[in-house]
Coordinates of C-alpha atoms in Angstrom, one line a residue:
Chain A
X1 CA 60.3 113.4 44.6
X2 CA 59.3 116.6 42.6
X3 CA 56.6 116.5 39.9
X4 CA 59.1 117.7 37.3
X5 CA 61.4 114.8 37.9
X6 CA 58.6 112.3 37.7
X7 CA 57.3 114.0 34.6
X8 CA 60.7 113.7 32.9
X9 CA 61.0 110.1 33.9
X10 CA 57.5 109.2 32.6
X11 CA 58.0 111.1 29.4
X12 CA 61.2 109.3 28.7
X13 CA 59.7 105.9 29.6
X14 CA 56.7 106.4 27.3
X15 CA 58.8 106.0 24.0
X16 CA 60.4 102.9 25.5
X17 CA 57.0 101.5 26.3
X18 CA 55.8 102.4 22.8
X19 CA 58.5 100.3 21.1
X20 CA 58.1 97.6 23.7
X21 CA 54.4 97.3 22.9
X22 CA 54.6 97.8 19.2
X23 CA 57.8 96.0 18.3
X24 CA 58.6 93.8 21.4
X25 CA 55.1 92.5 22.0
X26 CA 54.1 92.9 18.3
X27 CA 50.8 94.6 19.2
X28 CA 50.9 97.0 16.3
X29 CA 47.9 99.3 16.0
X30 CA 46.3 97.7 19.1
X31 CA 48.8 99.6 21.2
X32 CA 48.4 103.4 21.7
X33 CA 50.9 105.8 20.1
X34 CA 52.8 106.5 23.3
X35 CA 55.8 107.9 21.3
X36 CA 53.7 111.0 20.4
X37 CA 52.3 111.2 23.9
X38 CA 55.8 111.2 25.3
X39 CA 56.9 113.8 22.8
X40 CA 53.9 116.1 23.5
X41 CA 54.6 115.9 27.3
X42 CA 58.3 116.5 26.9
X43 CA 57.7 119.4 24.5
X44 CA 55.8 121.3 27.1
X45 CA 58.9 121.2 29.3
X46 CA 61.5 122.0 26.6
X47 CA 62.5 125.0 24.5
X48 CA 61.4 124.9 20.9
X49 CA 64.8 123.8 19.5
X50 CA 65.2 121.0 22.0
X51 CA 61.7 119.8 21.4
X52 CA 62.4 119.7 17.7
X53 CA 65.5 117.6 18.4
X54 CA 63.6 115.1 20.5
X55 CA 60.9 114.9 17.9
X56 CA 63.5 114.3 15.2
X57 CA 65.1 111.4 17.2
X58 CA 61.8 109.8 18.0
X59 CA 60.7 110.1 14.4
X60 CA 63.9 108.6 13.1
X61 CA 63.5 105.6 15.4
X62 CA 60.0 105.1 14.1
X63 CA 61.2 105.4 10.6
X64 CA 63.7 102.5 11.1
X65 CA 60.8 100.1 10.3
X66 CA 59.5 102.1 7.3
X67 CA 60.7 101.8 3.7
X68 CA 58.1 103.5 1.6
X69 CA 58.0 106.7 3.6
X70 CA 61.4 106.8 5.3
X71 CA 61.8 110.3 6.9
X72 CA 58.0 111.0 7.1
X73 CA 57.9 110.2 10.8
X74 CA 61.0 112.3 11.5
X75 CA 59.5 115.3 9.7
X76 CA 56.1 114.9 11.4
X77 CA 57.4 114.4 14.9
X78 CA 59.8 117.3 14.6
X79 CA 56.9 119.5 13.6
X80 CA 54.8 118.1 16.5
X81 CA 57.7 118.8 18.9
X82 CA 57.9 122.4 17.7
X83 CA 54.2 122.9 17.9
X84 CA 54.0 121.3 21.4
X85 CA 56.8 123.6 22.7
X86 CA 55.1 126.6 21.1
X87 CA 51.8 125.7 22.6
X88 CA 53.2 126.6 26.0
X89 CA 53.3 130.2 24.9
X90 CA 49.8 130.1 23.6
X91 CA 47.9 127.9 26.2
X92 CA 48.6 127.8 29.9
X93 CA 46.8 125.0 31.7
X94 CA 47.2 122.0 33.9
X95 CA 43.6 120.9 34.0
X96 CA 42.6 117.4 33.0
X97 CA 40.5 118.6 30.1
X98 CA 43.4 120.6 28.7
X99 CA 45.7 117.7 29.0
X100 CA 43.3 115.2 27.3
X101 CA 42.6 117.7 24.5
X102 CA 46.2 118.6 24.0
X103 CA 47.3 114.9 23.7
X104 CA 44.3 114.0 21.5
X105 CA 44.8 117.0 19.2
X106 CA 48.5 116.4 19.0
X107 CA 48.1 112.7 18.2
X108 CA 45.4 113.4 15.6
X109 CA 47.7 116.0 14.0
X110 CA 50.6 113.5 14.0
X111 CA 48.5 110.9 12.1
X112 CA 47.0 113.4 9.7
X113 CA 50.5 114.9 8.8
X114 CA 52.0 111.5 8.5
X115 CA 49.2 110.4 6.2
X116 CA 49.6 113.4 4.0
X117 CA 53.3 113.1 3.8
X118 CA 53.5 109.4 3.4
X119 CA 51.2 109.3 0.4
X120 CA 48.2 107.2 -0.6
X121 CA 50.1 104.0 -0.9
X122 CA 50.9 103.9 2.8
X123 CA 47.9 105.7 4.3
X124 CA 45.1 104.4 2.1
X125 CA 42.1 106.8 1.7
X126 CA 42.8 110.2 3.3
X127 CA 39.3 111.0 4.3
X128 CA 39.0 107.7 6.2
X129 CA 42.3 108.4 7.9
X130 CA 41.3 111.9 9.0
X131 CA 37.8 111.0 10.1
X132 CA 38.0 107.5 11.4
X133 CA 41.5 106.2 12.1
X134 CA 43.2 109.3 13.4
X135 CA 40.4 110.4 15.8
X136 CA 40.2 106.9 17.2
X137 CA 44.0 106.6 17.6
X138 CA 44.0 110.1 19.1
X139 CA 41.3 109.4 21.7
X140 CA 43.0 106.0 22.6
X141 CA 46.5 107.6 23.0
X142 CA 45.1 110.5 24.9
X143 CA 43.1 108.3 27.3
X144 CA 46.1 106.1 28.0
X145 CA 48.4 109.1 28.2
X146 CA 46.2 110.9 30.8
X147 CA 45.8 107.7 32.8
X148 CA 49.6 107.1 32.9
X149 CA 50.4 110.7 33.8
X150 CA 47.7 110.8 36.5
X151 CA 48.5 107.4 38.0
X152 CA 52.2 108.2 38.2
X153 CA 51.5 111.7 39.6
X154 CA 53.5 113.2 36.8
X155 CA 50.8 115.7 35.9
X156 CA 49.2 118.2 38.2
X157 CA 50.1 121.1 40.5
X158 CA 53.2 120.9 42.6
X159 CA 52.3 120.8 46.3
X160 CA 52.8 124.3 47.8
Chain B
X1 CA 64.9 135.7 40.4
X2 CA 67.3 136.6 37.5
X3 CA 67.0 140.0 36.1
X4 CA 65.1 140.5 32.8
X5 CA 67.6 140.7 30.0
X6 CA 66.0 141.4 26.6
X7 CA 69.3 140.8 24.8
X8 CA 69.8 137.4 26.3
X9 CA 66.2 136.4 25.6
X10 CA 66.4 137.6 22.0
X11 CA 69.7 135.7 21.5
X12 CA 68.1 132.5 23.0
X13 CA 65.1 132.8 20.6
X14 CA 67.5 133.2 17.6
X15 CA 69.4 130.0 18.7
X16 CA 66.1 128.2 19.1
X17 CA 64.9 129.2 15.7
X18 CA 68.2 128.1 14.1
X19 CA 68.2 124.7 15.9
X20 CA 64.5 124.2 15.0
X21 CA 65.2 125.0 11.3
X22 CA 68.3 122.7 11.4
X23 CA 66.2 119.8 12.7
X24 CA 63.4 120.5 10.2
X25 CA 65.9 120.6 7.4
X26 CA 67.6 117.4 8.6
X27 CA 64.3 115.6 8.8
X28 CA 63.3 116.9 5.3
X29 CA 66.7 115.7 4.1
X30 CA 65.9 112.2 5.3
X31 CA 63.0 112.1 2.9
X32 CA 65.2 113.0 0.0
X33 CA 68.1 110.7 0.7
X34 CA 68.8 108.0 -1.9
X35 CA 67.2 104.6 -0.8
X36 CA 70.5 102.9 -0.2
X37 CA 71.5 105.5 2.4
X38 CA 68.0 105.4 4.0
X39 CA 68.4 101.6 4.2
X40 CA 71.8 102.0 5.9
X41 CA 70.4 104.4 8.5
X42 CA 67.4 102.2 9.2
X43 CA 69.5 99.0 9.4
X44 CA 71.9 100.7 11.8
X45 CA 69.1 101.8 14.0
X46 CA 67.4 98.3 14.0
X47 CA 70.8 96.7 14.7
X48 CA 71.6 99.0 17.7
X49 CA 69.0 101.2 19.5
X50 CA 66.0 99.1 18.5
X51 CA 67.7 95.7 18.7
X52 CA 66.5 95.0 22.3
X53 CA 62.8 95.4 21.2
X54 CA 63.3 93.0 18.3
X55 CA 65.1 90.6 20.6
X56 CA 62.1 90.9 23.0
X57 CA 59.7 89.8 20.3
X58 CA 61.9 86.9 19.3
X59 CA 62.3 85.9 23.0
X60 CA 58.6 86.2 23.6
X61 CA 57.9 83.9 20.7
X62 CA 60.3 81.4 22.1
X63 CA 58.7 81.7 25.5
X64 CA 55.2 81.2 24.0
X65 CA 56.4 78.0 22.3
X66 CA 58.0 76.8 25.5
X67 CA 55.0 77.8 27.5
X68 CA 52.9 75.8 25.1
X69 CA 55.1 72.8 25.7
X70 CA 54.9 73.1 29.5
X71 CA 51.2 73.5 29.2
X72 CA 51.0 70.3 27.2
X73 CA 53.1 68.4 29.8
X74 CA 50.9 69.7 32.6
X75 CA 47.8 68.7 30.8
X76 CA 49.2 65.3 30.0
X77 CA 49.4 64.7 33.7
X78 CA 45.7 65.6 34.1
X79 CA 44.2 63.5 31.4
X80 CA 44.9 62.1 28.0
X81 CA 41.9 63.7 26.5
X82 CA 43.0 67.2 27.6
X83 CA 46.4 66.4 26.2
X84 CA 45.0 65.7 22.8
X85 CA 43.0 68.9 22.6
X86 CA 45.8 71.1 24.0
X87 CA 48.4 69.8 21.5
X88 CA 46.5 71.2 18.5
X89 CA 48.5 74.5 18.4
X90 CA 51.7 72.6 18.6
X91 CA 50.5 70.1 16.0
X92 CA 49.7 73.1 13.7
X93 CA 53.2 74.6 14.2
X94 CA 54.8 71.2 13.8
X95 CA 52.8 70.6 10.6
X96 CA 54.0 74.0 9.2
X97 CA 57.6 73.3 10.2
X98 CA 57.4 69.8 8.8
X99 CA 56.0 71.1 5.5
X100 CA 58.8 73.7 5.4
X101 CA 61.4 70.9 6.0
X102 CA 59.9 68.8 3.3
X103 CA 60.1 71.8 0.9
X104 CA 63.8 72.3 1.8
X105 CA 64.5 68.6 1.3
X106 CA 62.8 68.6 -2.1
X107 CA 64.6 71.8 -3.1
X108 CA 67.9 70.1 -2.3
X109 CA 69.5 73.2 -0.6
X110 CA 69.4 76.8 -1.8
X111 CA 66.9 77.7 1.0
X112 CA 67.5 79.2 4.4
X113 CA 64.9 78.8 7.1
X114 CA 64.0 81.9 9.1
X115 CA 61.6 83.2 11.7
X116 CA 59.3 86.1 11.1
X117 CA 59.1 89.2 13.3
X118 CA 56.4 91.9 12.6
X119 CA 57.5 95.4 13.7
X120 CA 54.0 96.7 14.1
X121 CA 55.0 100.4 14.0
X122 CA 53.3 103.1 11.8
X123 CA 54.6 102.9 8.2
X124 CA 55.9 99.4 8.6
X125 CA 52.7 97.7 7.4
X126 CA 53.5 94.8 5.0
X127 CA 57.1 94.6 6.2
X128 CA 58.6 91.9 8.4
X129 CA 62.0 91.1 9.9
X130 CA 63.8 87.8 9.4
X131 CA 66.4 86.4 11.7
X132 CA 68.8 85.6 8.9
X133 CA 71.1 87.9 7.0
X134 CA 74.3 88.2 4.9
X135 CA 76.1 85.7 7.1
X136 CA 73.4 83.1 6.1
X137 CA 73.7 83.9 2.4
X138 CA 70.6 86.1 2.2
X139 CA 70.8 89.0 -0.2
X140 CA 68.4 91.7 -1.4
X141 CA 65.7 90.5 -3.8
X142 CA 65.8 86.9 -2.5
X143 CA 62.2 85.5 -2.5
X144 CA 60.6 84.5 0.7
X145 CA 58.3 81.4 0.6
X146 CA 56.5 79.0 2.8
X147 CA 55.3 75.5 1.9
X148 CA 52.0 77.1 0.8
X149 CA 53.7 79.5 -1.7
X150 CA 55.1 82.9 -2.2
X151 CA 55.2 85.3 0.8
X152 CA 57.3 88.2 -0.5
X153 CA 60.8 89.4 -1.1
X154 CA 63.8 90.6 0.9
X155 CA 64.4 94.3 0.6
X156 CA 67.2 95.0 3.0
X157 CA 69.9 92.8 4.6
X158 CA 72.0 93.2 7.6
X159 CA 74.6 90.8 9.0
X160 CA 72.1 88.6 10.9
X161 CA 68.8 90.2 10.1
X162 CA 66.8 91.1 7.0
X163 CA 63.8 93.3 6.2
X164 CA 61.4 91.8 3.7
X165 CA 58.1 92.9 2.3
X166 CA 55.1 90.6 1.8
X167 CA 52.6 90.6 -1.1
X168 CA 50.3 93.1 0.7
X169 CA 53.0 95.8 0.1
X170 CA 52.1 98.4 -2.5
X171 CA 55.4 97.8 -4.3
X172 CA 54.7 94.1 -4.8
X173 CA 54.7 93.0 -8.4
X174 CA 55.5 89.6 -9.8
X175 CA 55.4 88.2 -13.3
X176 CA 53.1 85.2 -13.2
X177 CA 51.6 82.4 -15.3
X178 CA 49.0 79.7 -14.9
X179 CA 50.4 76.3 -13.8
X180 CA 50.1 75.0 -17.3
X181 CA 52.2 77.8 -18.6
X182 CA 49.6 78.9 -21.1
X183 CA 48.6 82.3 -19.8
X184 CA 51.0 85.0 -18.6
X185 CA 50.3 88.2 -16.7
X186 CA 51.4 90.4 -13.8
X187 CA 50.2 89.8 -10.3
X188 CA 49.9 93.0 -8.2
X189 CA 48.3 94.1 -5.0
X190 CA 44.9 95.8 -4.9
X191 CA 44.3 97.6 -1.5
X192 CA 41.0 97.1 0.1
X193 CA 39.1 99.6 2.3
X194 CA 40.7 97.7 5.2
X195 CA 44.0 95.7 5.2
X196 CA 42.1 92.5 5.6
X197 CA 40.5 93.2 2.3
X198 CA 43.8 93.4 0.4
X199 CA 43.7 91.1 -2.7
X200 CA 45.9 90.1 -5.5
X201 CA 45.1 90.9 -9.1
X202 CA 46.3 89.0 -12.1
X203 CA 46.6 91.7 -14.8
X204 CA 47.2 91.7 -18.5
X205 CA 45.6 88.3 -19.3
X206 CA 44.8 88.1 -23.1
X207 CA 41.0 88.6 -23.7
X208 CA 40.5 85.4 -25.6
X209 CA 42.0 83.1 -23.0
X210 CA 39.5 83.1 -20.1
X211 CA 40.6 81.4 -16.9
X212 CA 38.4 79.2 -14.7
X213 CA 38.1 79.7 -11.0
X214 CA 40.6 77.5 -9.1
X215 CA 43.4 77.7 -11.7
X216 CA 46.8 77.9 -10.0
X217 CA 49.0 80.9 -10.6
X218 CA 52.8 80.6 -10.2
X219 CA 55.7 82.8 -10.8
X220 CA 56.8 82.8 -14.5
X221 CA 60.5 83.3 -13.9
X222 CA 60.7 86.5 -16.0
X223 CA 62.9 89.1 -14.4
X224 CA 65.8 88.4 -12.1
X225 CA 63.9 88.2 -8.8
X226 CA 61.5 85.2 -8.7
X227 CA 62.4 81.9 -10.2
X228 CA 59.8 80.1 -12.2
X229 CA 57.2 78.0 -10.4
X230 CA 56.6 79.5 -7.0
X231 CA 53.0 79.2 -6.1
X232 CA 51.3 82.6 -5.8
X233 CA 47.6 81.6 -5.4
X234 CA 44.5 80.5 -7.3
X235 CA 42.2 82.4 -9.6
X236 CA 39.0 83.2 -7.8
X237 CA 36.9 85.3 -10.2
X238 CA 37.0 87.8 -13.1
X239 CA 37.8 91.3 -11.9
X240 CA 37.4 93.3 -15.1
X241 CA 37.7 93.0 -18.8
X242 CA 38.5 95.7 -21.3
X243 CA 36.6 95.2 -24.4
X244 CA 38.3 92.8 -26.7
X245 CA 41.9 92.9 -25.6
X246 CA 42.5 92.3 -21.9
X247 CA 41.1 90.7 -18.8
X248 CA 42.2 90.7 -15.1
X249 CA 41.3 88.2 -12.4
X250 CA 41.2 88.3 -8.6
X251 CA 43.7 85.8 -7.2
X252 CA 43.2 84.1 -3.9
X253 CA 46.6 84.2 -2.3
X254 CA 48.3 80.9 -1.4
X255 CA 49.8 82.4 1.8
X256 CA 48.0 84.4 4.5
X257 CA 50.8 86.7 5.4
X258 CA 49.9 87.3 9.0
X259 CA 49.9 83.6 9.7
X260 CA 53.5 83.1 8.3
X261 CA 55.7 82.7 11.3
X262 CA 58.4 80.5 9.8
X263 CA 59.5 81.0 6.2
X264 CA 62.2 79.9 3.8
X265 CA 64.4 82.4 1.9
X266 CA 65.5 81.2 -1.5
X267 CA 69.2 82.1 -1.5
X268 CA 70.0 81.1 -5.1
X269 CA 73.3 79.6 -4.0
X270 CA 73.3 75.9 -3.3
X271 CA 70.1 74.6 -5.1
X272 CA 70.5 72.3 -8.1
X273 CA 68.3 74.5 -10.4
X274 CA 67.1 77.7 -8.9
X275 CA 66.0 79.0 -12.3
X276 CA 62.9 76.9 -12.0
X277 CA 61.1 75.6 -8.9
X278 CA 58.3 73.8 -10.7
X279 CA 59.4 70.6 -9.1
X280 CA 58.5 72.0 -5.7
X281 CA 54.9 72.8 -6.5
X282 CA 54.2 69.9 -8.9
X283 CA 50.7 69.0 -9.9
X284 CA 49.3 66.4 -7.6
X285 CA 51.3 67.7 -4.6
X286 CA 49.2 68.7 -1.6
X287 CA 49.8 71.8 0.5
X288 CA 47.6 72.8 3.4
X289 CA 44.4 71.4 1.8
X290 CA 45.3 72.8 -1.7
X291 CA 45.8 70.3 -4.5
X292 CA 47.4 71.2 -7.7
X293 CA 45.4 69.4 -10.3
X294 CA 45.6 69.2 -14.1
X295 CA 43.8 72.5 -14.5
X296 CA 45.1 74.2 -11.4
X297 CA 44.8 74.2 -7.7
X298 CA 41.5 73.4 -6.0
X299 CA 40.4 73.2 -2.4
X300 CA 40.3 69.7 -1.0
X301 CA 37.5 68.5 1.2
X302 CA 38.5 67.2 4.7
X303 CA 39.7 63.7 4.5
X304 CA 40.8 64.1 0.9
X305 CA 44.4 65.0 1.8
X306 CA 47.0 62.9 0.1
X307 CA 50.3 61.8 1.3
X308 CA 52.7 64.6 0.3
X309 CA 55.5 62.1 -0.2
X310 CA 53.5 60.0 -2.6
X311 CA 54.9 60.1 -6.1
X312 CA 52.9 62.3 -8.5
X313 CA 51.4 60.6 -11.5
X314 CA 52.3 61.1 -15.2
X315 CA 49.1 63.0 -15.9
X316 CA 49.7 65.6 -13.3
X317 CA 53.3 66.0 -14.4
X318 CA 52.1 66.9 -17.8
X319 CA 50.1 69.7 -16.5
X320 CA 53.1 71.9 -16.0
X321 CA 54.8 70.7 -19.1
X322 CA 54.0 73.8 -21.0
X323 CA 57.2 75.9 -21.1
X324 CA 56.5 78.0 -24.1
X325 CA 56.0 81.7 -23.7
X326 CA 53.0 83.3 -25.2

């Protein structure tokens, strides 16, 4: 099976796993943000417009459980999708360090943007979100994302 | 390898830019949609694409309960002592369900029992799903209670599900009064540094009517949402006082929202008198180690628990007799 096929499979399974862990198993913040990880992985494979579309759909699904800031996740994940797709033009890399940094930075940005867009009522104190919550969530999601992609063989060079 | 075609690449980039702008605009539009339309969209998604995940949580809860029962049976085979210790979680759940049932019986209808499902996604903090909806008589703004007191209020209703917010939600406000009806105010949420530190604040209490710690706070019945007499919590300490005209007090909530797994929704439809629920949280009645005394609700020591079915005395009934507004 080609790496591209596995990558697509894993990237589409990650959002399902995200909702299964967060909603199905009720783990909440104890589960990593695999929705963002899935989007970031998919965005590297898609064109900018398609990545924006995937981000919009993912965000809309996440927003289904939000009342105070309905639409915030859709905006943020659309932006993340666009930036993820654009990052392919700016950074070429398939090293482990690149993957971990890319996922961590993307997840941190997702939390930061959502915090800023959702307002103080939802996010609490902005500085704590940016310095404590978002970095921790980013490292957690990145670690789990890297592990899943490596274990499934979805990331790495195609055998020549 | 296809030949390099600058025209085609330029055209693709234009299409990409347009599609990207369209999705960004669409997502921005979601933020600006009127709340009823937002609710329709989110209800539709929860009832379709996301329904399997909600069912999963409900099914898992059922499995957990059943697994607990199987475990109990297994342990019973091993030894009686082990059985007694392993039944504690079931006893706890049974006790909660029984207290809800007793509340329903005392209310004489007008309540719908429901199970609570927590979504656990970002932005859904303080929200929970109920497995009842329009078909069960549930409507928007119906209060959600447990035997301990007020949990929150229904915000969106589908055919068989409803989305409710608990008292930790930033939008939570309720007009309140002391159990003796002497002091009125507004109870609202004050966010802590962490969600576990969220507290309730009784605001707008007149400066010259100080409240003692342990005094029970119930809904006052002002406004169209909460009927009079639903227990909110007890006064714990003075939060602040503004010289000469106003005090506010921290309120220890009657219900720990995360522990509420089964609740009742007040449907306003069949009960004998839904304008006032003071008969449900009468002085002298015991809930979960809380006793509503003459001056309010105080913690009971272990072993002091009274029979919930025992009739309340005249003295305690007088304690909620004050109906007059300030």
